[in-house]
Amino acid sequence: MQATATIQGAVCEVRVTRDLADNYAVEVLPAGARRRLPNVRVASLYLYKLTAENWQAAAWAVLEELKKTGKIQAFECEPVPPKPVKAGAAVAEKSD
């Protein structure tokens, strides 16, 4: 899983963790947070908790909202995968 957010020209890491079932926590960490001390917990710049179908959908929703509100300038995230087609669903044939 790879996602980043750009804040004032600095590329920040985005961490997504799964809580229970479909609950996700999306954190935007300060630039260079991983390089400081690996065993020290760094405070998040932004932390959101939400329910989503997968981690990509959770990250995309949070990062898109942060961009709309002007809190971040840009972001990169894996695209949200398409929903699988349910078994048994078929195109109805037209009968004459």
Steps between C-alpha positions, in 0.01 A plus 500: 500500500645828392354847532653846538374854552677825411480777761679828426729325251602220738399141426337343806433133559140381536446202728179297483421246771201274533320496836204264506309355205474792254629779726819678390725767650670727247795704632706764321847505660747791488763495225799286599321342796635151425859622468522655846491218753335172397377408851355842588131563431449821300183706540281508189425824319154365416317194630167378366301188589237373261325193365596389149503192278882491477806703590519669159144631532572628852823675398348645182196643687712668769768636265243632254319684782828645635582628152152653452532688831850626412684316778720316249609605152513157333494129571591168345319179582427169335168521315194351661442154354167441328228322695480129418194380313274292722461137404165437336466852364455486126383726225131448434432387148229671306230263385287574195 
